[in-house]
Coordinates of C-alpha atoms in Angstrom, one line a residue:
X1 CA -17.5 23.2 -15.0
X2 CA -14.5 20.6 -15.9
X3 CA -11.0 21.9 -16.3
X4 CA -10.6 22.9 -20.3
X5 CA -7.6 21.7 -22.6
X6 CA -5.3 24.9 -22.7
X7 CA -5.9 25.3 -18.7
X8 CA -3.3 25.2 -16.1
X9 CA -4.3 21.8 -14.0
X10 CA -4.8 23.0 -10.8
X11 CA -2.5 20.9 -8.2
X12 CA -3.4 18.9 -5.7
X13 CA -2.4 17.2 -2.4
X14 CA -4.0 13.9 -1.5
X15 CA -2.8 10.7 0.5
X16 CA -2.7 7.6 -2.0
X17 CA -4.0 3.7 -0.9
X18 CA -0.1 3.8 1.1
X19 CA -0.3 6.5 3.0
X20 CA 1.4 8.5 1.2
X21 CA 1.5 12.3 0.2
X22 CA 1.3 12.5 -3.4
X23 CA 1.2 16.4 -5.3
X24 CA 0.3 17.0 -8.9
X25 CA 3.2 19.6 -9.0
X26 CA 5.8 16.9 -8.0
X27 CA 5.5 15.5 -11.1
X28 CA 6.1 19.2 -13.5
X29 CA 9.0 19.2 -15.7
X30 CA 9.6 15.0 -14.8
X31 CA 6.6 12.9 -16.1
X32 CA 3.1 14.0 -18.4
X33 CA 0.2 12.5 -16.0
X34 CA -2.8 10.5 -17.0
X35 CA -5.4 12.1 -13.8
X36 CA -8.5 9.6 -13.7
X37 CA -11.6 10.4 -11.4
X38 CA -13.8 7.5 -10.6
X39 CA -16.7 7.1 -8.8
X40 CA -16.1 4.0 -6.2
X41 CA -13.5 1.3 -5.7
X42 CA -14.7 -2.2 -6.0
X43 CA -17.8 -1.2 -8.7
X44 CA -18.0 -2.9 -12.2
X45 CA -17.1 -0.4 -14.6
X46 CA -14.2 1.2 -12.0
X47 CA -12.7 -2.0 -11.6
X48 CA -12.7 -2.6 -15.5
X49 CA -11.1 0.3 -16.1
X50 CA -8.6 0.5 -13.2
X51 CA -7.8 -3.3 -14.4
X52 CA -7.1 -2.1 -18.1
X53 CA -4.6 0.3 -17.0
X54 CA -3.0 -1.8 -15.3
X55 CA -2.8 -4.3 -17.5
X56 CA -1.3 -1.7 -20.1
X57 CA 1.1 0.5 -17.7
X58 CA 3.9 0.0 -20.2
X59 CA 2.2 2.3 -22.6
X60 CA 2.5 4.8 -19.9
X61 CA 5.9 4.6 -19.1
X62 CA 6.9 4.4 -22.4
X63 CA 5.4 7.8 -22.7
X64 CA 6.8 9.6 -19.7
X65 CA 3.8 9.4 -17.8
X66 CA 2.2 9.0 -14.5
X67 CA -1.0 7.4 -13.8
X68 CA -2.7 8.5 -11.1
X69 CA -6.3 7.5 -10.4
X70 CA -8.9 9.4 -7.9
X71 CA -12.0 8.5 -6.1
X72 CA -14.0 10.0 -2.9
X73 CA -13.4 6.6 -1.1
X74 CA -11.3 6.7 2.2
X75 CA -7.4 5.3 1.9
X76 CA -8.5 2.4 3.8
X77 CA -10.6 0.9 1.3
X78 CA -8.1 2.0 -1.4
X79 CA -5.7 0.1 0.1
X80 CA -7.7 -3.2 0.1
X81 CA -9.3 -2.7 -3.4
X82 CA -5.4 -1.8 -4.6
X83 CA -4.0 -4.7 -2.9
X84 CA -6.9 -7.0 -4.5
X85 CA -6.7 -5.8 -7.8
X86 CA -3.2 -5.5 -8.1
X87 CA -3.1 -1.8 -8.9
X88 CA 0.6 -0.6 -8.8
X89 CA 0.0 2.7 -9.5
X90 CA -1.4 5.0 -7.0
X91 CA -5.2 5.4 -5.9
X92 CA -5.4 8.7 -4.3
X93 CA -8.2 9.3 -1.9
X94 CA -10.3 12.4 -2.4
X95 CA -12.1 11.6 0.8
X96 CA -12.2 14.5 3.0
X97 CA -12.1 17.2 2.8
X98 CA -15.0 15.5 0.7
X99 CA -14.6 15.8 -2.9
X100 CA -12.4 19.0 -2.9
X101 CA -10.1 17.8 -5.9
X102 CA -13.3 16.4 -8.1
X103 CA -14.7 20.1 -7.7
X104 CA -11.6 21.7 -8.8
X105 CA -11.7 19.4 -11.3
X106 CA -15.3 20.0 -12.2
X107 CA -16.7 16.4 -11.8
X108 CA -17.4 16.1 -8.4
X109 CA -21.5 15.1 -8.3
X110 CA -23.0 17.0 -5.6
X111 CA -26.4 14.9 -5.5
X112 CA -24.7 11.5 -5.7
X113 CA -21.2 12.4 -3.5
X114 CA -19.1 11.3 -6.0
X115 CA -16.8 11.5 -8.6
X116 CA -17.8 11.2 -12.0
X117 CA -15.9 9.6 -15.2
X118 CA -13.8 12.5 -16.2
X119 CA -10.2 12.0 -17.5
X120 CA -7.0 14.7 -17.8
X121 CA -4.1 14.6 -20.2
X122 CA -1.4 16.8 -18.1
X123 CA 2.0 17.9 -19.8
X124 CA 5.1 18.5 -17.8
X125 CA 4.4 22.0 -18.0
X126 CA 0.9 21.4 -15.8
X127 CA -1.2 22.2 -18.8
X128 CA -4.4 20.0 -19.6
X129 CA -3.9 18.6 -23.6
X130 CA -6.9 16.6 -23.5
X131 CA -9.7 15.6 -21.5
X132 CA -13.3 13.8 -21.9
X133 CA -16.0 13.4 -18.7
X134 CA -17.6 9.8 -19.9
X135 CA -21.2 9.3 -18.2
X136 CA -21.1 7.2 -14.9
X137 CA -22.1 3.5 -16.2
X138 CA -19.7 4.7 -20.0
X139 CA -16.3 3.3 -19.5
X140 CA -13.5 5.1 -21.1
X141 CA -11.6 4.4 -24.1
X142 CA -7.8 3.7 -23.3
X143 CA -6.6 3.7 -26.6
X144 CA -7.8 7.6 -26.7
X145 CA -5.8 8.6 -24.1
X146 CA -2.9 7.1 -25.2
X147 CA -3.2 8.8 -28.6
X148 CA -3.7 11.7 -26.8
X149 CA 0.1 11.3 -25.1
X150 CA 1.4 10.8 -28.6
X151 CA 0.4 14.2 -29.6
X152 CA 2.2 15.8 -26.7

């Protein structure tokens, strides 16, 4: 079951496409955080979607907030597919131990090993304002979570 708005995000500790230790909690009382979970770099619809925010980060910042995206693939190919793409925000990797932050989350697919479309609206107090799980091939709706930010 996905994390509910109203609910304390639970925090996290994974290594982004650098290297690098990123935690959920770093962020409380600083920034709000967009937390995407998608199901493979270098796919159509990810790409799209990962491309879109990146394209419109300055509606982010000018809201306080973080993006920070999440997939089951290995920092390695985040790295590569980051680089590629030219994704400046971070791509943590959910890799191993295997989906543990997309089952917290509630959107880790056990048959398929993955990560499905789900999206978190997180205060700087760590609470979830908003939230929406799109189907795997459904690409999300920027504009919503933006609106969403604006409400916070």
């Amino acid at each position: 079951m996905a994390i509910q708005v109203g609910d304390k995000a639970p925090d996290f500790e994974l290594k982004d496409n650098h290297g690098r230790t990123v935690k959920l909690s770093d962020f409380r009382g600083e920034k709000n955080v967009v937390l995407l979970f998608y199901p493979f770099a270098f796919t159509g619809v990810c790409t799209g979607e990962l491309c879109e925010l990146r394209d419109n980060l300055p509606k982010f910042a000018d809201r306080d907030t973080q993006v920070l995206a999440v997939s089951n693939d290995s920092i390695h190919t985040l790295r590569v597919f980051g680089e590629q793409e030219g994704l400046e925000y971070p791509l943590l990797s959910d890799f191993w131990p295997h989906g543990n932050v997309s089952r917290a989350y509630g959107v880790f697919d056990e048959e398929k090993g993955l990560a499905n479309r789900g999206t978190f609206v997180i205060d700087k107090e760590g609470v979830v304002r908003w939230t929406v799980l799109n189907a795997l091939m459904d690409a999300r709706d920027l504009d919503e979570y933006v609106k969403a930010l604006d409400t916070i």
